[in-house]
Amino acid sequence: MTQAPDTPEGQVADAVKGNWVDRLAPAWSRPYLRLSRADRPIGTWLLLLPCWWGLLLATAAQGRFTLFDLWIMAGCGIGAWLMRGAGCTWNDITDRHIDGSVARTRSRPIPSGQVSVKQALAWLVAQSLTAFLILLTFPPMAIALGIGSLGLVCIYPFAKRFTWWPQIFLGLAFNWGALLAWTASTGMLGWPAVFLYVAGICWTIFYDTIYAHQDKEDDALIGVKSTALLFGDRTRPWLRGFLMATVLLMTVAVLLALVPAADPLTLALAIGAPWAMGWHLAWQLGRLDTEDGNTCLMLFRSNRNAGLIAALFLAVAQLV
């Protein structure tokens, strides 16, 4: 594939234009950072935000935010970057033959020849081990949950080969942090975290179906599956259903966590989290054009703001 004269060498097709990797990173490191999607930070946000939801809901339920909770927040941030990078590296290794057949992905480091499979595997191990060192600073049950997520990470890249619902597997992996961060703060798993986790899965199906509409023609030609292909012309009503499920399940999580002890103002602000986020998802749905790849990518990326809105409400709820 010939790149335009003003395109940085090796730039991936759907990378954020003018990103720091292409502009500032040393040339030797760029293929590895591209494997980790450091030039496309939205995925790190989407992995991190459920962690912050779980932590903030847990600290609101306990009525305190300690220095260790601050470390959990920071550790989840570093861990999300590393594990998203490791997961994307694994995805690119397993999908290297498929990626070469799809217009949007054939510029990725492995199919474009920027790195070998062995080099990618070494980078995968380095990221995973560093993330594991951070995980070891958390309580034992949180460590066990973190280790348990690895199976989901390994399975996800293969899901589109055997199910029309690979977005469910992505949701199972990407929202695991809600369980982990709640448990890291409280020392045990609880029902509020479980409902928050399922709400996050519904949110993932919502945003990743939008994302998958970019590739639906190529996916159909090479025989891989997605909810974008499954829903087809019925995408809008399906997404409306997942929007409603996201809001309602997150509301249940907040009620289970805060009704026993929280004052009315704290509870009201916390309930505002899913409902304000829901308005953002409704805005996305109103602007969705499944035949316009640029619009789909823009709306997909806007889910960082949707998730941050929920995190902001949960954070403010703790200040009253």
PDB file of C-alpha atoms in Angstrom, residues 32-290:
ATOM      1  CA  TYR A  32       5.755  -1.726  18.983  1.00  0.00           C
ATOM      2  CA  LEU A  33       3.733   1.276  20.131  1.00  0.00           C
ATOM      3  CA  ARG A  34       1.490   0.785  17.100  1.00  0.00           C
ATOM      4  CA  LEU A  35       1.009  -2.842  18.107  1.00  0.00           C
ATOM      5  CA  SER A  36      -0.147  -1.523  21.493  1.00  0.00           C
ATOM      6  CA  ARG A  37      -2.481   0.988  19.777  1.00  0.00           C
ATOM      7  CA  ALA A  38      -0.701   3.856  21.535  1.00  0.00           C
ATOM      8  CA  ASP A  39      -1.527   5.881  18.428  1.00  0.00           C
ATOM      9  CA  ARG A  40      -5.230   5.099  19.029  1.00  0.00           C
ATOM     10  CA  PRO A  41      -5.818   5.812  22.756  1.00  0.00           C
ATOM     11  CA  ILE A  42      -9.584   5.278  22.759  1.00  0.00           C
ATOM     12  CA  GLY A  43      -9.206   1.572  23.561  1.00  0.00           C
ATOM     13  CA  THR A  44      -7.208   2.323  26.702  1.00  0.00           C
ATOM     14  CA  TRP A  45      -9.958   4.671  27.861  1.00  0.00           C
ATOM     15  CA  LEU A  46     -12.637   2.066  27.198  1.00  0.00           C
ATOM     16  CA  LEU A  47     -10.692  -0.493  29.251  1.00  0.00           C
ATOM     17  CA  LEU A  48      -9.886   1.966  32.045  1.00  0.00           C
ATOM     18  CA  LEU A  49     -13.272   3.612  32.575  1.00  0.00           C
ATOM     19  CA  PRO A  50     -15.074   0.524  33.995  1.00  0.00           C
ATOM     20  CA  CYS A  51     -12.172   0.238  36.472  1.00  0.00           C
ATOM     21  CA  TRP A  52     -12.781   3.787  37.632  1.00  0.00           C
ATOM     22  CA  TRP A  53     -16.537   3.195  37.822  1.00  0.00           C
ATOM     23  CA  GLY A  54     -15.977   0.165  40.044  1.00  0.00           C
ATOM     24  CA  LEU A  55     -13.516   1.988  42.275  1.00  0.00           C
ATOM     25  CA  LEU A  56     -15.607   5.158  42.630  1.00  0.00           C
ATOM     26  CA  LEU A  57     -18.778   3.213  43.355  1.00  0.00           C
ATOM     27  CA  ALA A  58     -16.908   1.153  45.957  1.00  0.00           C
ATOM     28  CA  THR A  59     -15.446   4.191  47.710  1.00  0.00           C
ATOM     29  CA  ALA A  60     -18.834   5.950  47.670  1.00  0.00           C
ATOM     30  CA  ALA A  61     -20.401   2.879  49.267  1.00  0.00           C
ATOM     31  CA  GLN A  62     -17.704   2.825  51.956  1.00  0.00           C
ATOM     32  CA  GLY A  63     -17.843   6.577  52.547  1.00  0.00           C
ATOM     33  CA  ARG A  64     -14.114   7.093  52.133  1.00  0.00           C
ATOM     34  CA  PHE A  65     -11.360   7.504  49.524  1.00  0.00           C
ATOM     35  CA  THR A  66      -7.937   6.517  50.860  1.00  0.00           C
ATOM     36  CA  LEU A  67      -4.392   6.814  49.563  1.00  0.00           C
ATOM     37  CA  PHE A  68      -4.569   3.159  48.588  1.00  0.00           C
ATOM     38  CA  ASP A  69      -7.693   3.920  46.536  1.00  0.00           C
ATOM     39  CA  LEU A  70      -5.682   6.633  44.802  1.00  0.00           C
ATOM     40  CA  TRP A  71      -3.053   4.005  43.983  1.00  0.00           C
ATOM     41  CA  ILE A  72      -5.771   1.676  42.674  1.00  0.00           C
ATOM     42  CA  MET A  73      -6.914   4.464  40.361  1.00  0.00           C
ATOM     43  CA  ALA A  74      -3.369   5.119  39.138  1.00  0.00           C
ATOM     44  CA  GLY A  75      -2.481   1.423  38.955  1.00  0.00           C
ATOM     45  CA  CYS A  76      -5.575   0.735  36.887  1.00  0.00           C
ATOM     46  CA  GLY A  77      -4.520   3.528  34.537  1.00  0.00           C
ATOM     47  CA  ILE A  78      -1.061   2.062  33.985  1.00  0.00           C
ATOM     48  CA  GLY A  79      -2.434  -1.480  33.880  1.00  0.00           C
ATOM     49  CA  ALA A  80      -5.120  -0.540  31.366  1.00  0.00           C
ATOM     50  CA  TRP A  81      -2.487   0.879  29.006  1.00  0.00           C
ATOM     51  CA  LEU A  82      -0.320  -2.210  29.363  1.00  0.00           C
ATOM     52  CA  MET A  83      -3.089  -4.812  29.143  1.00  0.00           C
ATOM     53  CA  ARG A  84      -4.852  -3.078  26.291  1.00  0.00           C
ATOM     54  CA  GLY A  85      -1.477  -3.079  24.534  1.00  0.00           C
ATOM     55  CA  ALA A  86      -0.912  -6.750  25.324  1.00  0.00           C
ATOM     56  CA  GLY A  87      -4.412  -7.660  24.190  1.00  0.00           C
ATOM     57  CA  CYS A  88      -4.049  -5.735  20.932  1.00  0.00           C
ATOM     58  CA  THR A  89      -0.650  -7.329  20.312  1.00  0.00           C
ATOM     59  CA  TRP A  90      -2.206 -10.775  20.806  1.00  0.00           C
ATOM     60  CA  ASN A  91      -5.097  -9.789  18.556  1.00  0.00           C
ATOM     61  CA  ASP A  92      -2.702  -8.704  15.799  1.00  0.00           C
ATOM     62  CA  ILE A  93      -0.721 -11.942  16.084  1.00  0.00           C
ATOM     63  CA  THR A  94      -3.828 -14.112  15.766  1.00  0.00           C
ATOM     64  CA  ASP A  95      -5.421 -11.922  13.065  1.00  0.00           C
ATOM     65  CA  ARG A  96      -2.326 -11.259  10.975  1.00  0.00           C
ATOM     66  CA  HIS A  97      -3.698 -13.116   7.935  1.00  0.00           C
ATOM     67  CA  ILE A  98      -7.175 -11.562   8.239  1.00  0.00           C
ATOM     68  CA  ASP A  99      -5.751  -8.055   8.759  1.00  0.00           C
ATOM     69  CA  GLY A 100      -3.894  -8.274   5.484  1.00  0.00           C
ATOM     70  CA  SER A 101      -7.215  -8.727   3.681  1.00  0.00           C
ATOM     71  CA  VAL A 102      -9.030  -5.751   5.236  1.00  0.00           C
ATOM     72  CA  ALA A 103      -8.421  -2.232   3.917  1.00  0.00           C
ATOM     73  CA  ARG A 104      -8.512  -0.581   7.356  1.00  0.00           C
ATOM     74  CA  THR A 105      -6.100  -3.055   9.004  1.00  0.00           C
ATOM     75  CA  ARG A 106      -3.577  -4.094   6.349  1.00  0.00           C
ATOM     76  CA  SER A 107      -1.308  -1.212   7.449  1.00  0.00           C
ATOM     77  CA  ARG A 108      -0.917  -2.679  10.961  1.00  0.00           C
ATOM     78  CA  PRO A 109       2.667  -3.538  11.986  1.00  0.00           C
ATOM     79  CA  ILE A 110       2.594  -7.312  11.380  1.00  0.00           C
ATOM     80  CA  PRO A 111       0.821  -7.526   7.984  1.00  0.00           C
ATOM     81  CA  SER A 112       2.763  -4.472   6.757  1.00  0.00           C
ATOM     82  CA  GLY A 113       6.077  -6.086   7.767  1.00  0.00           C
ATOM     83  CA  GLN A 114       7.137  -3.553  10.407  1.00  0.00           C
ATOM     84  CA  VAL A 115       7.635  -6.309  13.015  1.00  0.00           C
ATOM     85  CA  SER A 116       7.870 -10.091  12.935  1.00  0.00           C
ATOM     86  CA  VAL A 117       5.605 -12.440  14.850  1.00  0.00           C
ATOM     87  CA  LYS A 118       8.498 -13.338  17.186  1.00  0.00           C
ATOM     88  CA  GLN A 119       9.134  -9.678  17.951  1.00  0.00           C
ATOM     89  CA  ALA A 120       5.421  -9.169  18.619  1.00  0.00           C
ATOM     90  CA  LEU A 121       5.377 -12.143  20.992  1.00  0.00           C
ATOM     91  CA  ALA A 122       8.336 -10.721  22.927  1.00  0.00           C
ATOM     92  CA  TRP A 123       6.540  -7.387  23.222  1.00  0.00           C
ATOM     93  CA  LEU A 124       3.385  -9.184  24.393  1.00  0.00           C
ATOM     94  CA  VAL A 125       5.312 -10.903  27.197  1.00  0.00           C
ATOM     95  CA  ALA A 126       7.033  -7.673  28.284  1.00  0.00           C
ATOM     96  CA  GLN A 127       3.732  -5.789  28.586  1.00  0.00           C
ATOM     97  CA  SER A 128       1.987  -8.644  30.388  1.00  0.00           C
ATOM     98  CA  LEU A 129       4.735  -9.140  32.965  1.00  0.00           C
ATOM     99  CA  THR A 130       4.883  -5.426  33.757  1.00  0.00           C
ATOM    100  CA  ALA A 131       1.097  -5.344  34.254  1.00  0.00           C
ATOM    101  CA  PHE A 132       1.368  -8.405  36.518  1.00  0.00           C
ATOM    102  CA  LEU A 133       3.848  -6.588  38.777  1.00  0.00           C
ATOM    103  CA  ILE A 134       1.277  -3.818  39.260  1.00  0.00           C
ATOM    104  CA  LEU A 135      -1.461  -6.358  39.940  1.00  0.00           C
ATOM    105  CA  LEU A 136       0.649  -7.889  42.736  1.00  0.00           C
ATOM    106  CA  THR A 137       0.233  -4.675  44.751  1.00  0.00           C
ATOM    107  CA  PHE A 138      -3.540  -5.318  45.034  1.00  0.00           C
ATOM    108  CA  PRO A 139      -5.313  -7.550  47.598  1.00  0.00           C
ATOM    109  CA  PRO A 140      -5.316 -11.339  46.991  1.00  0.00           C
ATOM    110  CA  MET A 141      -8.859 -11.616  45.635  1.00  0.00           C
ATOM    111  CA  ALA A 142      -8.214  -8.786  43.174  1.00  0.00           C
ATOM    112  CA  ILE A 143      -5.033 -10.542  42.049  1.00  0.00           C
ATOM    113  CA  ALA A 144      -7.010 -13.726  41.442  1.00  0.00           C
ATOM    114  CA  LEU A 145      -9.588 -11.797  39.421  1.00  0.00           C
ATOM    115  CA  GLY A 146      -6.848 -10.181  37.357  1.00  0.00           C
ATOM    116  CA  ILE A 147      -5.313 -13.549  36.536  1.00  0.00           C
ATOM    117  CA  GLY A 148      -8.767 -14.908  35.721  1.00  0.00           C
ATOM    118  CA  SER A 149      -9.268 -12.289  33.020  1.00  0.00           C
ATOM    119  CA  LEU A 150      -6.457 -13.731  30.898  1.00  0.00           C
ATOM    120  CA  GLY A 151      -8.668 -16.476  29.516  1.00  0.00           C
ATOM    121  CA  LEU A 152     -11.104 -13.896  28.119  1.00  0.00           C
ATOM    122  CA  VAL A 153      -8.248 -11.910  26.581  1.00  0.00           C
ATOM    123  CA  CYS A 154      -6.945 -15.044  24.864  1.00  0.00           C
ATOM    124  CA  ILE A 155     -10.347 -16.135  23.530  1.00  0.00           C
ATOM    125  CA  TYR A 156     -11.598 -12.799  22.194  1.00  0.00           C
ATOM    126  CA  PRO A 157      -9.616 -12.650  18.897  1.00  0.00           C
ATOM    127  CA  PHE A 158     -11.078 -16.020  17.867  1.00  0.00           C
ATOM    128  CA  ALA A 159     -14.694 -15.157  18.725  1.00  0.00           C
ATOM    129  CA  LYS A 160     -15.498 -13.612  15.359  1.00  0.00           C
ATOM    130  CA  ARG A 161     -14.649 -16.928  13.755  1.00  0.00           C
ATOM    131  CA  PHE A 162     -17.352 -18.918  15.591  1.00  0.00           C
ATOM    132  CA  THR A 163     -20.071 -16.485  16.775  1.00  0.00           C
ATOM    133  CA  TRP A 164     -22.079 -13.542  15.470  1.00  0.00           C
ATOM    134  CA  TRP A 165     -21.603 -12.005  18.932  1.00  0.00           C
ATOM    135  CA  PRO A 166     -17.842 -11.374  19.295  1.00  0.00           C
ATOM    136  CA  GLN A 167     -18.768  -8.058  20.920  1.00  0.00           C
ATOM    137  CA  ILE A 168     -19.975 -10.002  23.971  1.00  0.00           C
ATOM    138  CA  PHE A 169     -16.520 -11.529  24.387  1.00  0.00           C
ATOM    139  CA  LEU A 170     -14.957  -8.085  24.021  1.00  0.00           C
ATOM    140  CA  GLY A 171     -17.346  -6.796  26.679  1.00  0.00           C
ATOM    141  CA  LEU A 172     -16.510  -9.638  29.037  1.00  0.00           C
ATOM    142  CA  ALA A 173     -12.806  -8.777  28.761  1.00  0.00           C
ATOM    143  CA  PHE A 174     -12.977  -4.968  28.608  1.00  0.00           C
ATOM    144  CA  ASN A 175     -15.262  -4.502  31.619  1.00  0.00           C
ATOM    145  CA  TRP A 176     -13.504  -6.945  33.949  1.00  0.00           C
ATOM    146  CA  GLY A 177     -11.893  -3.965  35.639  1.00  0.00           C
ATOM    147  CA  ALA A 178     -15.220  -3.047  37.247  1.00  0.00           C
ATOM    148  CA  LEU A 179     -15.036  -6.294  39.223  1.00  0.00           C
ATOM    149  CA  LEU A 180     -11.316  -5.986  39.896  1.00  0.00           C
ATOM    150  CA  ALA A 181     -11.281  -2.362  41.091  1.00  0.00           C
ATOM    151  CA  TRP A 182     -14.339  -2.816  43.330  1.00  0.00           C
ATOM    152  CA  THR A 183     -12.682  -5.872  44.879  1.00  0.00           C
ATOM    153  CA  ALA A 184      -9.310  -4.129  45.224  1.00  0.00           C
ATOM    154  CA  SER A 185     -10.967  -1.350  47.234  1.00  0.00           C
ATOM    155  CA  THR A 186     -13.424  -3.399  49.338  1.00  0.00           C
ATOM    156  CA  GLY A 187     -11.473  -6.659  49.643  1.00  0.00           C
ATOM    157  CA  MET A 188     -14.358  -8.739  48.309  1.00  0.00           C
ATOM    158  CA  LEU A 189     -16.574  -9.083  45.269  1.00  0.00           C
ATOM    159  CA  GLY A 190     -20.117  -7.713  45.588  1.00  0.00           C
ATOM    160  CA  TRP A 191     -23.382  -7.605  43.646  1.00  0.00           C
ATOM    161  CA  PRO A 192     -23.046  -3.899  42.777  1.00  0.00           C
ATOM    162  CA  ALA A 193     -19.831  -4.716  40.911  1.00  0.00           C
ATOM    163  CA  VAL A 194     -21.530  -7.598  39.086  1.00  0.00           C
ATOM    164  CA  PHE A 195     -24.391  -5.384  37.877  1.00  0.00           C
ATOM    165  CA  LEU A 196     -21.883  -2.689  36.903  1.00  0.00           C
ATOM    166  CA  TYR A 197     -19.936  -5.320  34.949  1.00  0.00           C
ATOM    167  CA  VAL A 198     -23.000  -6.451  33.005  1.00  0.00           C
ATOM    168  CA  ALA A 199     -23.929  -2.816  32.319  1.00  0.00           C
ATOM    169  CA  GLY A 200     -20.462  -2.321  30.878  1.00  0.00           C
ATOM    170  CA  ILE A 201     -20.874  -5.370  28.645  1.00  0.00           C
ATOM    171  CA  CYS A 202     -24.073  -3.872  27.210  1.00  0.00           C
ATOM    172  CA  TRP A 203     -22.222  -0.589  26.650  1.00  0.00           C
ATOM    173  CA  THR A 204     -19.426  -2.439  24.837  1.00  0.00           C
ATOM    174  CA  ILE A 205     -21.892  -4.142  22.513  1.00  0.00           C
ATOM    175  CA  PHE A 206     -23.349  -0.692  21.801  1.00  0.00           C
ATOM    176  CA  TYR A 207     -20.077   1.026  20.883  1.00  0.00           C
ATOM    177  CA  ASP A 208     -18.321  -1.905  19.236  1.00  0.00           C
ATOM    178  CA  THR A 209     -21.270  -2.596  16.945  1.00  0.00           C
ATOM    179  CA  ILE A 210     -20.918   0.983  15.735  1.00  0.00           C
ATOM    180  CA  TYR A 211     -17.188   0.372  15.250  1.00  0.00           C
ATOM    181  CA  ALA A 212     -17.770  -2.912  13.409  1.00  0.00           C
ATOM    182  CA  HIS A 213     -19.921  -1.212  10.777  1.00  0.00           C
ATOM    183  CA  GLN A 214     -16.687   0.204   9.323  1.00  0.00           C
ATOM    184  CA  ASP A 215     -15.537  -3.288   8.332  1.00  0.00           C
ATOM    185  CA  LYS A 216     -18.797  -5.069   7.544  1.00  0.00           C
ATOM    186  CA  GLU A 217     -18.184  -5.394   3.790  1.00  0.00           C
ATOM    187  CA  ASP A 218     -14.677  -6.794   4.222  1.00  0.00           C
ATOM    188  CA  ASP A 219     -15.859  -9.010   7.107  1.00  0.00           C
ATOM    189  CA  ALA A 220     -18.622 -10.476   4.959  1.00  0.00           C
ATOM    190  CA  LEU A 221     -16.192 -11.191   2.122  1.00  0.00           C
ATOM    191  CA  ILE A 222     -13.625 -12.991   4.283  1.00  0.00           C
ATOM    192  CA  GLY A 223     -16.217 -14.798   6.402  1.00  0.00           C
ATOM    193  CA  VAL A 224     -15.805 -13.321   9.891  1.00  0.00           C
ATOM    194  CA  LYS A 225     -18.797 -12.416  12.029  1.00  0.00           C
ATOM    195  CA  SER A 226     -19.952  -9.390  14.013  1.00  0.00           C
ATOM    196  CA  THR A 227     -23.071  -7.861  15.492  1.00  0.00           C
ATOM    197  CA  ALA A 228     -22.900  -5.227  12.737  1.00  0.00           C
ATOM    198  CA  LEU A 229     -23.525  -7.976  10.173  1.00  0.00           C
ATOM    199  CA  LEU A 230     -26.030  -9.743  12.413  1.00  0.00           C
ATOM    200  CA  PHE A 231     -28.123  -6.644  13.123  1.00  0.00           C
ATOM    201  CA  GLY A 232     -27.835  -5.141   9.631  1.00  0.00           C
ATOM    202  CA  ASP A 233     -30.679  -2.698   8.946  1.00  0.00           C
ATOM    203  CA  ARG A 234     -32.011  -3.375  12.464  1.00  0.00           C
ATOM    204  CA  THR A 235     -28.897  -1.935  14.118  1.00  0.00           C
ATOM    205  CA  ARG A 236     -30.627   1.147  15.501  1.00  0.00           C
ATOM    206  CA  PRO A 237     -33.376  -0.669  17.496  1.00  0.00           C
ATOM    207  CA  TRP A 238     -30.864  -3.248  18.734  1.00  0.00           C
ATOM    208  CA  LEU A 239     -28.557  -0.492  19.973  1.00  0.00           C
ATOM    209  CA  ARG A 240     -31.462   1.303  21.596  1.00  0.00           C
ATOM    210  CA  GLY A 241     -32.096  -1.853  23.601  1.00  0.00           C
ATOM    211  CA  PHE A 242     -28.472  -2.084  24.725  1.00  0.00           C
ATOM    212  CA  LEU A 243     -28.525   1.620  25.616  1.00  0.00           C
ATOM    213  CA  MET A 244     -31.531   1.062  27.895  1.00  0.00           C
ATOM    214  CA  ALA A 245     -29.936  -2.044  29.424  1.00  0.00           C
ATOM    215  CA  THR A 246     -26.735  -0.113  30.161  1.00  0.00           C
ATOM    216  CA  VAL A 247     -28.604   2.649  31.984  1.00  0.00           C
ATOM    217  CA  LEU A 248     -30.908   0.352  33.944  1.00  0.00           C
ATOM    218  CA  LEU A 249     -28.208  -2.113  35.031  1.00  0.00           C
ATOM    219  CA  MET A 250     -25.857   0.659  36.129  1.00  0.00           C
ATOM    220  CA  THR A 251     -28.717   2.241  38.060  1.00  0.00           C
ATOM    221  CA  VAL A 252     -29.297  -1.062  39.867  1.00  0.00           C
ATOM    222  CA  ALA A 253     -25.569  -1.211  40.684  1.00  0.00           C
ATOM    223  CA  VAL A 254     -25.707   2.269  42.216  1.00  0.00           C
ATOM    224  CA  LEU A 255     -28.826   1.487  44.237  1.00  0.00           C
ATOM    225  CA  LEU A 256     -27.396  -1.767  45.590  1.00  0.00           C
ATOM    226  CA  ALA A 257     -24.180  -0.021  46.598  1.00  0.00           C
ATOM    227  CA  LEU A 258     -25.542   3.175  48.107  1.00  0.00           C
ATOM    228  CA  VAL A 259     -29.101   2.712  49.376  1.00  0.00           C
ATOM    229  CA  PRO A 260     -27.987   1.022  52.630  1.00  0.00           C
ATOM    230  CA  ALA A 261     -25.883   3.956  53.839  1.00  0.00           C
ATOM    231  CA  ALA A 262     -25.657   6.934  51.484  1.00  0.00           C
ATOM    232  CA  ASP A 263     -27.477  10.221  52.061  1.00  0.00           C
ATOM    233  CA  PRO A 264     -30.088  11.314  49.482  1.00  0.00           C
ATOM    234  CA  LEU A 265     -27.846  13.855  47.721  1.00  0.00           C
ATOM    235  CA  THR A 266     -25.012  11.350  47.257  1.00  0.00           C
ATOM    236  CA  LEU A 267     -27.484   8.803  45.937  1.00  0.00           C
ATOM    237  CA  ALA A 268     -29.062  11.304  43.535  1.00  0.00           C
ATOM    238  CA  LEU A 269     -25.695  12.357  42.117  1.00  0.00           C
ATOM    239  CA  ALA A 270     -24.584   8.749  41.723  1.00  0.00           C
ATOM    240  CA  ILE A 271     -27.811   7.807  39.934  1.00  0.00           C
ATOM    241  CA  GLY A 272     -27.088  10.722  37.622  1.00  0.00           C
ATOM    242  CA  ALA A 273     -24.067   8.779  36.324  1.00  0.00           C
ATOM    243  CA  PRO A 274     -25.929   6.186  34.227  1.00  0.00           C
ATOM    244  CA  TRP A 275     -28.649   8.604  33.149  1.00  0.00           C
ATOM    245  CA  ALA A 276     -26.250  11.324  31.976  1.00  0.00           C
ATOM    246  CA  MET A 277     -24.213   8.680  30.184  1.00  0.00           C
ATOM    247  CA  GLY A 278     -27.434   7.397  28.630  1.00  0.00           C
ATOM    248  CA  TRP A 279     -28.165  10.829  27.174  1.00  0.00           C
ATOM    249  CA  HIS A 280     -24.749  10.768  25.497  1.00  0.00           C
ATOM    250  CA  LEU A 281     -25.457   7.320  24.046  1.00  0.00           C
ATOM    251  CA  ALA A 282     -28.812   8.609  22.784  1.00  0.00           C
ATOM    252  CA  TRP A 283     -26.960  11.499  21.111  1.00  0.00           C
ATOM    253  CA  GLN A 284     -24.717   8.946  19.379  1.00  0.00           C
ATOM    254  CA  LEU A 285     -27.700   6.933  18.230  1.00  0.00           C
ATOM    255  CA  GLY A 286     -29.359  10.020  16.790  1.00  0.00           C
ATOM    256  CA  ARG A 287     -26.310  10.740  14.618  1.00  0.00           C
ATOM    257  CA  LEU A 288     -25.523   7.186  13.612  1.00  0.00           C
ATOM    258  CA  ASP A 289     -25.148   6.471   9.900  1.00  0.00           C
ATOM    259  CA  THR A 290     -24.050   2.864   9.547  1.00  0.00           C
TER     260      THR A 290
END
